[in-house]
């Protein structure tokens, strides 16, 4: 079984190590490396489609008819001329000039950088969407560095997994680069778990989707995955439009979409500045609007913004001297609402301060709430962004809410619900995203979707347990005979059954302890060179067990709150508030103002009794400290 996470990590580590050994900055390195990954993806897909075409290819005189560009266009794949195919580049000799290659203008290609530039030019010619997008700066790389990069991305494991895995590896690289080359507004790359939450609540099916601050295109990619996972074709069901002021980010967006097989219209530069332009004339025409706009932008020209329209609730506060909007958050909120058609939905990320800001913002918020189209509000904790630690909120509008929810808003405070990735980064796991989405489903009366999730939990847990024996094999095979027997005996419980998930959790925890004991036992019996791989295999198996415990934990989190599928307001987590209740709170849309604080469980400890114990312990320690100090002083006197 191929470990995709391990493959991603190894590829990144190798590529980044090369950068560190060069004189290139992360921003110089980012686009060319991502484009090489894109080229590798295009080649992988090319070979896959070529094999399909050749299956039923007619022949003449015993020779199979060669494939043509039109054959690939019919299958929504890029045709690659020989000089743009990845294996051609990988297998070039060190003396490039000896091959006699020329570009389109007939000029000789004498370095590997020139050859790769030519490959990118040839690739652009196959897709109008890619015209002018791919980098042609590979001559700044030394031939040795570029050759090593090509070798790294020519990893045969990628082909064993399948061509579509390149998309995932591309996303992984993009997220790693984001930390180093994020744009000034700090939202160059929106963390995947936030994007998924937006898409999960919007539940796009078909129609026009706009992202007026599209960055690197993550919103479109996740929407495509969501639609395709539902058994539909994103390119036929959805029409994607994006505006992105920074041209560099727009190029990444087009590449990102191309890697995932998506088509879209993306504009960049001055005409893509959403404050002053509706580039596609989409006001009132969108089925879905999704975005992570830059927060708290100032110095937006009020007169120009007003002339550009899309302000159903009016301008936010304007500085009377400079004639500029002091904070553009509510310009964005106006736009997202204005773009929707009469049944449209919007989901976007916003600075947490916007849910409760005052003055003109508060007036706009009142008008917005009174439409009845605010659907869901979610508070997100710190450290969800790769480059910023600030908290944020997710806002959702729905112009076609079910009748029961017309005068209601669902508030979710998820600031304490997340998984720690590292010291500076948090995220929602797939199961946590499912649980948050389940709350929305119950609010919308979609109990059948809740039941589907419960079945999904049960299937995942059952499947994971049934695969445990297979997962244990790499560890078992590295043990000495005696410990192997001991370990296999500890797994006998798998042949039986368990009453419930509490019983299963107990068994899994016991198995983790048994596995650790076997590692310790084998360390004393194996030869030194065999100890490390055995220990690593044991750790990996323990991680498998811990992952099952995590799934069970998320299942318990959900079912303890909502049982078989009945919505309840949960203190500290969620509440459905009426418009009247929102009016009573001066039109605040801060979830914490409604959900309250979770009850603290009684730990059974008598407070006064425990405080007396602590006081007695402290007095004893003080007495001991004084005794010790006297002894030190006496010793000091004898040394004088």
mmCIF file with all atom_site columns, C-alpha atoms in Angstrom, residues 244-437:
data_model
loop_
_atom_site.group_PDB
_atom_site.id
_atom_site.type_symbol
_atom_site.label_atom_id
_atom_site.label_alt_id
_atom_site.label_comp_id
_atom_site.label_asym_id
_atom_site.label_entity_id
_atom_site.label_seq_id
_atom_site.pdbx_PDB_ins_code
_atom_site.Cartn_x
_atom_site.Cartn_y
_atom_site.Cartn_z
_atom_site.occupancy
_atom_site.B_iso_or_equiv
_atom_site.pdbx_formal_charge
_atom_site.auth_seq_id
_atom_site.auth_comp_id
_atom_site.auth_asym_id
_atom_site.auth_atom_id
_atom_site.pdbx_PDB_model_num
ATOM 1   C CA . UNK A 1 244 ? -7.792  38.407 -8.910  1.00 0.00 ? 244 UNK A CA 1
ATOM 2   C CA . UNK A 1 245 ? -5.961  41.741 -8.821  1.00 0.00 ? 245 UNK A CA 1
ATOM 3   C CA . UNK A 1 246 ? -2.487  40.187 -8.403  1.00 0.00 ? 246 UNK A CA 1
ATOM 4   C CA . UNK A 1 247 ? -1.468  38.669 -11.732 1.00 0.00 ? 247 UNK A CA 1
ATOM 5   C CA . UNK A 1 248 ? 0.928   36.200 -10.101 1.00 0.00 ? 248 UNK A CA 1
ATOM 6   C CA . UNK A 1 249 ? -1.928  34.716 -8.048  1.00 0.00 ? 249 UNK A CA 1
ATOM 7   C CA . UNK A 1 250 ? -4.199  34.584 -11.104 1.00 0.00 ? 250 UNK A CA 1
ATOM 8   C CA . UNK A 1 251 ? -1.570  32.546 -12.935 1.00 0.00 ? 251 UNK A CA 1
ATOM 9   C CA . UNK A 1 252 ? -1.454  30.120 -10.024 1.00 0.00 ? 252 UNK A CA 1
ATOM 10  C CA . UNK A 1 253 ? -5.246  29.944 -10.139 1.00 0.00 ? 253 UNK A CA 1
ATOM 11  C CA . UNK A 1 254 ? -5.296  28.978 -13.825 1.00 0.00 ? 254 UNK A CA 1
ATOM 12  C CA . UNK A 1 255 ? -2.582  26.388 -13.287 1.00 0.00 ? 255 UNK A CA 1
ATOM 13  C CA . UNK A 1 256 ? -4.353  25.029 -10.223 1.00 0.00 ? 256 UNK A CA 1
ATOM 14  C CA . UNK A 1 257 ? -7.610  24.669 -12.147 1.00 0.00 ? 257 UNK A CA 1
ATOM 15  C CA . UNK A 1 258 ? -5.845  23.075 -15.107 1.00 0.00 ? 258 UNK A CA 1
ATOM 16  C CA . UNK A 1 259 ? -4.141  20.549 -12.819 1.00 0.00 ? 259 UNK A CA 1
ATOM 17  C CA . UNK A 1 260 ? -7.597  19.519 -11.600 1.00 0.00 ? 260 UNK A CA 1
ATOM 18  C CA . UNK A 1 261 ? -9.138  19.470 -15.078 1.00 0.00 ? 261 UNK A CA 1
ATOM 19  C CA . UNK A 1 262 ? -11.346 22.538 -14.543 1.00 0.00 ? 262 UNK A CA 1
ATOM 20  C CA . UNK A 1 263 ? -12.196 25.301 -16.988 1.00 0.00 ? 263 UNK A CA 1
ATOM 21  C CA . UNK A 1 264 ? -12.902 28.867 -15.936 1.00 0.00 ? 264 UNK A CA 1
ATOM 22  C CA . UNK A 1 265 ? -12.659 32.526 -16.859 1.00 0.00 ? 265 UNK A CA 1
ATOM 23  C CA . UNK A 1 266 ? -10.166 34.406 -14.696 1.00 0.00 ? 266 UNK A CA 1
ATOM 24  C CA . UNK A 1 267 ? -9.204  38.069 -15.069 1.00 0.00 ? 267 UNK A CA 1
ATOM 25  C CA . UNK A 1 268 ? -6.320  39.848 -13.363 1.00 0.00 ? 268 UNK A CA 1
ATOM 26  C CA . UNK A 1 269 ? -4.827  43.325 -13.091 1.00 0.00 ? 269 UNK A CA 1
ATOM 27  C CA . UNK A 1 270 ? -6.696  46.610 -12.738 1.00 0.00 ? 270 UNK A CA 1
ATOM 28  C CA . UNK A 1 271 ? -9.888  45.315 -14.375 1.00 0.00 ? 271 UNK A CA 1
ATOM 29  C CA . UNK A 1 272 ? -10.022 42.603 -11.712 1.00 0.00 ? 272 UNK A CA 1
ATOM 30  C CA . UNK A 1 273 ? -10.067 45.069 -8.808  1.00 0.00 ? 273 UNK A CA 1
ATOM 31  C CA . UNK A 1 274 ? -13.465 44.155 -7.352  1.00 0.00 ? 274 UNK A CA 1
ATOM 32  C CA . UNK A 1 275 ? -13.812 47.503 -5.573  1.00 0.00 ? 275 UNK A CA 1
ATOM 33  C CA . UNK A 1 276 ? -14.139 49.253 -8.906  1.00 0.00 ? 276 UNK A CA 1
ATOM 34  C CA . UNK A 1 277 ? -15.117 46.588 -11.439 1.00 0.00 ? 277 UNK A CA 1
ATOM 35  C CA . UNK A 1 278 ? -17.731 43.868 -11.980 1.00 0.00 ? 278 UNK A CA 1
ATOM 36  C CA . UNK A 1 279 ? -15.530 42.313 -14.660 1.00 0.00 ? 279 UNK A CA 1
ATOM 37  C CA . UNK A 1 280 ? -18.082 39.794 -15.905 1.00 0.00 ? 280 UNK A CA 1
ATOM 38  C CA . UNK A 1 281 ? -21.261 41.852 -15.313 1.00 0.00 ? 281 UNK A CA 1
ATOM 39  C CA . UNK A 1 282 ? -22.538 39.198 -12.888 1.00 0.00 ? 282 UNK A CA 1
ATOM 40  C CA . UNK A 1 283 ? -24.511 41.329 -10.403 1.00 0.00 ? 283 UNK A CA 1
ATOM 41  C CA . UNK A 1 284 ? -27.723 39.446 -9.632  1.00 0.00 ? 284 UNK A CA 1
ATOM 42  C CA . UNK A 1 285 ? -26.755 36.481 -11.823 1.00 0.00 ? 285 UNK A CA 1
ATOM 43  C CA . UNK A 1 286 ? -24.770 34.093 -9.603  1.00 0.00 ? 286 UNK A CA 1
ATOM 44  C CA . UNK A 1 287 ? -26.011 30.831 -8.143  1.00 0.00 ? 287 UNK A CA 1
ATOM 45  C CA . UNK A 1 288 ? -23.000 30.729 -5.824  1.00 0.00 ? 288 UNK A CA 1
ATOM 46  C CA . UNK A 1 289 ? -20.514 33.281 -4.536  1.00 0.00 ? 289 UNK A CA 1
ATOM 47  C CA . UNK A 1 290 ? -17.518 32.064 -2.564  1.00 0.00 ? 290 UNK A CA 1
ATOM 48  C CA . UNK A 1 291 ? -14.476 34.014 -1.402  1.00 0.00 ? 291 UNK A CA 1
ATOM 49  C CA . UNK A 1 292 ? -11.739 34.756 1.087   1.00 0.00 ? 292 UNK A CA 1
ATOM 50  C CA . UNK A 1 293 ? -11.207 38.481 0.472   1.00 0.00 ? 293 UNK A CA 1
ATOM 51  C CA . UNK A 1 294 ? -8.377  40.533 2.002   1.00 0.00 ? 294 UNK A CA 1
ATOM 52  C CA . UNK A 1 295 ? -9.492  41.759 5.442   1.00 0.00 ? 295 UNK A CA 1
ATOM 53  C CA . UNK A 1 296 ? -9.657  45.350 6.699   1.00 0.00 ? 296 UNK A CA 1
ATOM 54  C CA . UNK A 1 297 ? -8.501  47.009 3.465   1.00 0.00 ? 297 UNK A CA 1
ATOM 55  C CA . UNK A 1 298 ? -8.416  50.802 3.709   1.00 0.00 ? 298 UNK A CA 1
ATOM 56  C CA . UNK A 1 299 ? -8.039  53.727 1.298   1.00 0.00 ? 299 UNK A CA 1
ATOM 57  C CA . UNK A 1 300 ? -10.683 52.542 -1.173  1.00 0.00 ? 300 UNK A CA 1
ATOM 58  C CA . UNK A 1 301 ? -11.893 55.522 -3.206  1.00 0.00 ? 301 UNK A CA 1
ATOM 59  C CA . UNK A 1 302 ? -15.470 56.030 -2.073  1.00 0.00 ? 302 UNK A CA 1
ATOM 60  C CA . UNK A 1 303 ? -16.716 57.802 -5.206  1.00 0.00 ? 303 UNK A CA 1
ATOM 61  C CA . UNK A 1 304 ? -15.271 55.168 -7.544  1.00 0.00 ? 304 UNK A CA 1
ATOM 62  C CA . UNK A 1 305 ? -16.621 52.332 -5.412  1.00 0.00 ? 305 UNK A CA 1
ATOM 63  C CA . UNK A 1 306 ? -20.045 53.951 -5.342  1.00 0.00 ? 306 UNK A CA 1
ATOM 64  C CA . UNK A 1 307 ? -20.045 54.408 -9.126  1.00 0.00 ? 307 UNK A CA 1
ATOM 65  C CA . UNK A 1 308 ? -19.133 50.732 -9.574  1.00 0.00 ? 308 UNK A CA 1
ATOM 66  C CA . UNK A 1 309 ? -22.401 49.757 -7.874  1.00 0.00 ? 309 UNK A CA 1
ATOM 67  C CA . UNK A 1 310 ? -23.265 46.410 -6.223  1.00 0.00 ? 310 UNK A CA 1
ATOM 68  C CA . UNK A 1 311 ? -24.030 48.218 -2.941  1.00 0.00 ? 311 UNK A CA 1
ATOM 69  C CA . UNK A 1 312 ? -27.602 47.204 -2.014  1.00 0.00 ? 312 UNK A CA 1
ATOM 70  C CA . UNK A 1 313 ? -27.037 48.295 1.597   1.00 0.00 ? 313 UNK A CA 1
ATOM 71  C CA . UNK A 1 314 ? -24.993 51.428 0.916   1.00 0.00 ? 314 UNK A CA 1
ATOM 72  C CA . UNK A 1 315 ? -21.393 52.496 1.511   1.00 0.00 ? 315 UNK A CA 1
ATOM 73  C CA . UNK A 1 316 ? -19.663 51.794 4.838   1.00 0.00 ? 316 UNK A CA 1
ATOM 74  C CA . UNK A 1 317 ? -17.964 54.632 6.715   1.00 0.00 ? 317 UNK A CA 1
ATOM 75  C CA . UNK A 1 318 ? -16.141 57.209 4.554   1.00 0.00 ? 318 UNK A CA 1
ATOM 76  C CA . UNK A 1 319 ? -13.381 59.569 5.746   1.00 0.00 ? 319 UNK A CA 1
ATOM 77  C CA . UNK A 1 320 ? -14.767 63.039 5.005   1.00 0.00 ? 320 UNK A CA 1
ATOM 78  C CA . UNK A 1 321 ? -11.309 64.490 4.320   1.00 0.00 ? 321 UNK A CA 1
ATOM 79  C CA . UNK A 1 322 ? -9.746  61.787 2.147   1.00 0.00 ? 322 UNK A CA 1
ATOM 80  C CA . UNK A 1 323 ? -13.060 60.622 0.623   1.00 0.00 ? 323 UNK A CA 1
ATOM 81  C CA . UNK A 1 324 ? -11.911 57.040 1.193   1.00 0.00 ? 324 UNK A CA 1
ATOM 82  C CA . UNK A 1 325 ? -13.597 54.024 2.770   1.00 0.00 ? 325 UNK A CA 1
ATOM 83  C CA . UNK A 1 326 ? -11.750 53.367 6.017   1.00 0.00 ? 326 UNK A CA 1
ATOM 84  C CA . UNK A 1 327 ? -12.467 49.630 6.134   1.00 0.00 ? 327 UNK A CA 1
ATOM 85  C CA . UNK A 1 328 ? -13.645 47.679 3.073   1.00 0.00 ? 328 UNK A CA 1
ATOM 86  C CA . UNK A 1 329 ? -15.049 44.632 4.875   1.00 0.00 ? 329 UNK A CA 1
ATOM 87  C CA . UNK A 1 330 ? -18.624 45.753 4.322   1.00 0.00 ? 330 UNK A CA 1
ATOM 88  C CA . UNK A 1 331 ? -17.938 46.625 0.702   1.00 0.00 ? 331 UNK A CA 1
ATOM 89  C CA . UNK A 1 332 ? -17.151 42.935 0.215   1.00 0.00 ? 332 UNK A CA 1
ATOM 90  C CA . UNK A 1 333 ? -20.240 41.883 2.157   1.00 0.00 ? 333 UNK A CA 1
ATOM 91  C CA . UNK A 1 334 ? -22.356 44.137 -0.078  1.00 0.00 ? 334 UNK A CA 1
ATOM 92  C CA . UNK A 1 335 ? -20.810 42.605 -3.191  1.00 0.00 ? 335 UNK A CA 1
ATOM 93  C CA . UNK A 1 336 ? -21.331 39.006 -2.124  1.00 0.00 ? 336 UNK A CA 1
ATOM 94  C CA . UNK A 1 337 ? -25.009 39.671 -1.545  1.00 0.00 ? 337 UNK A CA 1
ATOM 95  C CA . UNK A 1 338 ? -25.437 41.763 -4.714  1.00 0.00 ? 338 UNK A CA 1
ATOM 96  C CA . UNK A 1 339 ? -24.008 39.064 -6.985  1.00 0.00 ? 339 UNK A CA 1
ATOM 97  C CA . UNK A 1 340 ? -26.633 36.471 -5.936  1.00 0.00 ? 340 UNK A CA 1
ATOM 98  C CA . UNK A 1 341 ? -29.676 35.656 -8.052  1.00 0.00 ? 341 UNK A CA 1
ATOM 99  C CA . UNK A 1 342 ? -33.058 35.079 -6.385  1.00 0.00 ? 342 UNK A CA 1
ATOM 100 C CA . UNK A 1 343 ? -32.104 31.579 -5.178  1.00 0.00 ? 343 UNK A CA 1
ATOM 101 C CA . UNK A 1 344 ? -28.352 32.063 -4.767  1.00 0.00 ? 344 UNK A CA 1
ATOM 102 C CA . UNK A 1 345 ? -26.082 31.113 -1.890  1.00 0.00 ? 345 UNK A CA 1
ATOM 103 C CA . UNK A 1 346 ? -22.896 32.817 -0.706  1.00 0.00 ? 346 UNK A CA 1
ATOM 104 C CA . UNK A 1 347 ? -20.155 31.645 1.623   1.00 0.00 ? 347 UNK A CA 1
ATOM 105 C CA . UNK A 1 348 ? -17.087 33.668 2.541   1.00 0.00 ? 348 UNK A CA 1
ATOM 106 C CA . UNK A 1 349 ? -14.330 34.218 5.094   1.00 0.00 ? 349 UNK A CA 1
ATOM 107 C CA . UNK A 1 350 ? -14.329 37.529 6.965   1.00 0.00 ? 350 UNK A CA 1
ATOM 108 C CA . UNK A 1 351 ? -12.410 39.206 9.776   1.00 0.00 ? 351 UNK A CA 1
ATOM 109 C CA . UNK A 1 352 ? -14.054 38.274 13.078  1.00 0.00 ? 352 UNK A CA 1
ATOM 110 C CA . UNK A 1 353 ? -14.401 41.956 13.995  1.00 0.00 ? 353 UNK A CA 1
ATOM 111 C CA . UNK A 1 354 ? -16.933 42.448 11.174  1.00 0.00 ? 354 UNK A CA 1
ATOM 112 C CA . UNK A 1 355 ? -19.666 40.507 12.989  1.00 0.00 ? 355 UNK A CA 1
ATOM 113 C CA . UNK A 1 356 ? -19.982 43.233 15.597  1.00 0.00 ? 356 UNK A CA 1
ATOM 114 C CA . UNK A 1 357 ? -18.472 46.398 14.098  1.00 0.00 ? 357 UNK A CA 1
ATOM 115 C CA . UNK A 1 358 ? -20.320 49.657 14.761  1.00 0.00 ? 358 UNK A CA 1
ATOM 116 C CA . UNK A 1 359 ? -21.499 52.860 13.038  1.00 0.00 ? 359 UNK A CA 1
ATOM 117 C CA . UNK A 1 360 ? -22.211 52.479 9.294   1.00 0.00 ? 360 UNK A CA 1
ATOM 118 C CA . UNK A 1 361 ? -21.223 48.787 9.423   1.00 0.00 ? 361 UNK A CA 1
ATOM 119 C CA . UNK A 1 362 ? -23.880 48.180 12.033  1.00 0.00 ? 362 UNK A CA 1
ATOM 120 C CA . UNK A 1 363 ? -26.512 49.913 9.871   1.00 0.00 ? 363 UNK A CA 1
ATOM 121 C CA . UNK A 1 364 ? -25.582 47.779 6.858   1.00 0.00 ? 364 UNK A CA 1
ATOM 122 C CA . UNK A 1 365 ? -25.718 44.667 9.037   1.00 0.00 ? 365 UNK A CA 1
ATOM 123 C CA . UNK A 1 366 ? -29.223 45.555 10.226  1.00 0.00 ? 366 UNK A CA 1
ATOM 124 C CA . UNK A 1 367 ? -30.465 45.894 6.638   1.00 0.00 ? 367 UNK A CA 1
ATOM 125 C CA . UNK A 1 368 ? -28.779 42.611 5.745   1.00 0.00 ? 368 UNK A CA 1
ATOM 126 C CA . UNK A 1 369 ? -30.306 40.712 8.675   1.00 0.00 ? 369 UNK A CA 1
ATOM 127 C CA . UNK A 1 370 ? -33.779 42.072 7.883   1.00 0.00 ? 370 UNK A CA 1
ATOM 128 C CA . UNK A 1 371 ? -33.659 40.490 4.412   1.00 0.00 ? 371 UNK A CA 1
ATOM 129 C CA . UNK A 1 372 ? -33.859 37.100 6.161   1.00 0.00 ? 372 UNK A CA 1
ATOM 130 C CA . UNK A 1 373 ? -31.096 35.805 3.906   1.00 0.00 ? 373 UNK A CA 1
ATOM 131 C CA . UNK A 1 374 ? -28.326 35.430 6.504   1.00 0.00 ? 374 UNK A CA 1
ATOM 132 C CA . UNK A 1 375 ? -28.256 31.674 6.918   1.00 0.00 ? 375 UNK A CA 1
ATOM 133 C CA . UNK A 1 376 ? -25.301 30.457 9.002   1.00 0.00 ? 376 UNK A CA 1
ATOM 134 C CA . UNK A 1 377 ? -22.525 32.185 10.966  1.00 0.00 ? 377 UNK A CA 1
ATOM 135 C CA . UNK A 1 378 ? -19.445 30.282 12.155  1.00 0.00 ? 378 UNK A CA 1
ATOM 136 C CA . UNK A 1 379 ? -16.672 31.539 14.459  1.00 0.00 ? 379 UNK A CA 1
ATOM 137 C CA . UNK A 1 380 ? -13.217 30.129 13.688  1.00 0.00 ? 380 UNK A CA 1
ATOM 138 C CA . UNK A 1 381 ? -10.362 30.164 16.199  1.00 0.00 ? 381 UNK A CA 1
ATOM 139 C CA . UNK A 1 382 ? -6.757  31.326 15.876  1.00 0.00 ? 382 UNK A CA 1
ATOM 140 C CA . UNK A 1 383 ? -4.013  29.775 13.755  1.00 0.00 ? 383 UNK A CA 1
ATOM 141 C CA . UNK A 1 384 ? -6.092  28.495 10.843  1.00 0.00 ? 384 UNK A CA 1
ATOM 142 C CA . UNK A 1 385 ? -4.128  30.548 8.314   1.00 0.00 ? 385 UNK A CA 1
ATOM 143 C CA . UNK A 1 386 ? -0.616  29.626 7.239   1.00 0.00 ? 386 UNK A CA 1
ATOM 144 C CA . UNK A 1 387 ? 0.811   33.093 7.718   1.00 0.00 ? 387 UNK A CA 1
ATOM 145 C CA . UNK A 1 388 ? -1.511  34.802 10.215  1.00 0.00 ? 388 UNK A CA 1
ATOM 146 C CA . UNK A 1 389 ? -2.774  33.823 13.660  1.00 0.00 ? 389 UNK A CA 1
ATOM 147 C CA . UNK A 1 390 ? -5.904  35.991 13.706  1.00 0.00 ? 390 UNK A CA 1
ATOM 148 C CA . UNK A 1 391 ? -9.378  34.469 14.233  1.00 0.00 ? 391 UNK A CA 1
ATOM 149 C CA . UNK A 1 392 ? -12.041 34.830 11.545  1.00 0.00 ? 392 UNK A CA 1
ATOM 150 C CA . UNK A 1 393 ? -15.697 34.107 10.801  1.00 0.00 ? 393 UNK A CA 1
ATOM 151 C CA . UNK A 1 394 ? -17.448 32.230 8.025   1.00 0.00 ? 394 UNK A CA 1
ATOM 152 C CA . UNK A 1 395 ? -20.602 33.917 6.710   1.00 0.00 ? 395 UNK A CA 1
ATOM 153 C CA . UNK A 1 396 ? -23.321 32.209 4.677   1.00 0.00 ? 396 UNK A CA 1
ATOM 154 C CA . UNK A 1 397 ? -26.248 33.770 2.796   1.00 0.00 ? 397 UNK A CA 1
ATOM 155 C CA . UNK A 1 398 ? -29.126 31.839 1.256   1.00 0.00 ? 398 UNK A CA 1
ATOM 156 C CA . UNK A 1 399 ? -31.866 33.573 -0.730  1.00 0.00 ? 399 UNK A CA 1
ATOM 157 C CA . UNK A 1 400 ? -33.922 30.389 -0.897  1.00 0.00 ? 400 UNK A CA 1
ATOM 158 C CA . UNK A 1 401 ? -34.027 29.232 2.729   1.00 0.00 ? 401 UNK A CA 1
ATOM 159 C CA . UNK A 1 402 ? -36.734 26.745 3.645   1.00 0.00 ? 402 UNK A CA 1
ATOM 160 C CA . UNK A 1 403 ? -39.859 28.374 5.081   1.00 0.00 ? 403 UNK A CA 1
ATOM 161 C CA . UNK A 1 404 ? -39.163 27.235 8.664   1.00 0.00 ? 404 UNK A CA 1
ATOM 162 C CA . UNK A 1 405 ? -35.840 29.092 8.656   1.00 0.00 ? 405 UNK A CA 1
ATOM 163 C CA . UNK A 1 406 ? -36.937 32.343 7.000   1.00 0.00 ? 406 UNK A CA 1
ATOM 164 C CA . UNK A 1 407 ? -36.640 34.337 10.217  1.00 0.00 ? 407 UNK A CA 1
ATOM 165 C CA . UNK A 1 408 ? -33.787 32.343 11.766  1.00 0.00 ? 408 UNK A CA 1
ATOM 166 C CA . UNK A 1 409 ? -29.989 32.204 11.700  1.00 0.00 ? 409 UNK A CA 1
ATOM 167 C CA . UNK A 1 410 ? -27.821 29.288 12.809  1.00 0.00 ? 410 UNK A CA 1
ATOM 168 C CA . UNK A 1 411 ? -24.854 30.368 14.932  1.00 0.00 ? 411 UNK A CA 1
ATOM 169 C CA . UNK A 1 412 ? -21.920 27.979 15.440  1.00 0.00 ? 412 UNK A CA 1
ATOM 170 C CA . UNK A 1 413 ? -18.995 28.806 17.723  1.00 0.00 ? 413 UNK A CA 1
ATOM 171 C CA . UNK A 1 414 ? -16.231 26.453 16.572  1.00 0.00 ? 414 UNK A CA 1
ATOM 172 C CA . UNK A 1 415 ? -13.338 28.308 18.204  1.00 0.00 ? 415 UNK A CA 1
ATOM 173 C CA . UNK A 1 416 ? -12.615 25.393 20.534  1.00 0.00 ? 416 UNK A CA 1
ATOM 174 C CA . UNK A 1 417 ? -13.259 22.653 17.996  1.00 0.00 ? 417 UNK A CA 1
ATOM 175 C CA . UNK A 1 418 ? -10.205 21.891 15.865  1.00 0.00 ? 418 UNK A CA 1
ATOM 176 C CA . UNK A 1 419 ? -7.129  19.691 15.537  1.00 0.00 ? 419 UNK A CA 1
ATOM 177 C CA . UNK A 1 420 ? -3.621  20.987 16.234  1.00 0.00 ? 420 UNK A CA 1
ATOM 178 C CA . UNK A 1 421 ? -1.281  20.434 13.272  1.00 0.00 ? 421 UNK A CA 1
ATOM 179 C CA . UNK A 1 422 ? 1.717   22.112 14.846  1.00 0.00 ? 422 UNK A CA 1
ATOM 180 C CA . UNK A 1 423 ? 2.563   24.979 17.196  1.00 0.00 ? 423 UNK A CA 1
ATOM 181 C CA . UNK A 1 424 ? 1.310   27.644 14.763  1.00 0.00 ? 424 UNK A CA 1
ATOM 182 C CA . UNK A 1 425 ? -1.359  25.857 12.734  1.00 0.00 ? 425 UNK A CA 1
ATOM 183 C CA . UNK A 1 426 ? -4.786  24.375 13.454  1.00 0.00 ? 426 UNK A CA 1
ATOM 184 C CA . UNK A 1 427 ? -7.291  22.774 11.097  1.00 0.00 ? 427 UNK A CA 1
ATOM 185 C CA . UNK A 1 428 ? -10.531 20.836 10.922  1.00 0.00 ? 428 UNK A CA 1
ATOM 186 C CA . UNK A 1 429 ? -10.082 17.179 10.019  1.00 0.00 ? 429 UNK A CA 1
ATOM 187 C CA . UNK A 1 430 ? -12.401 15.487 7.517   1.00 0.00 ? 430 UNK A CA 1
ATOM 188 C CA . UNK A 1 431 ? -14.536 14.090 10.370  1.00 0.00 ? 431 UNK A CA 1
ATOM 189 C CA . UNK A 1 432 ? -14.702 17.427 12.151  1.00 0.00 ? 432 UNK A CA 1
ATOM 190 C CA . UNK A 1 433 ? -15.850 19.036 8.901   1.00 0.00 ? 433 UNK A CA 1
ATOM 191 C CA . UNK A 1 434 ? -18.524 16.353 8.595   1.00 0.00 ? 434 UNK A CA 1
ATOM 192 C CA . UNK A 1 435 ? -19.704 17.049 12.146  1.00 0.00 ? 435 UNK A CA 1
ATOM 193 C CA . UNK A 1 436 ? -19.967 20.802 11.587  1.00 0.00 ? 436 UNK A CA 1
ATOM 194 C CA . UNK A 1 437 ? -21.795 20.172 8.333   1.00 0.00 ? 437 UNK A CA 1
#
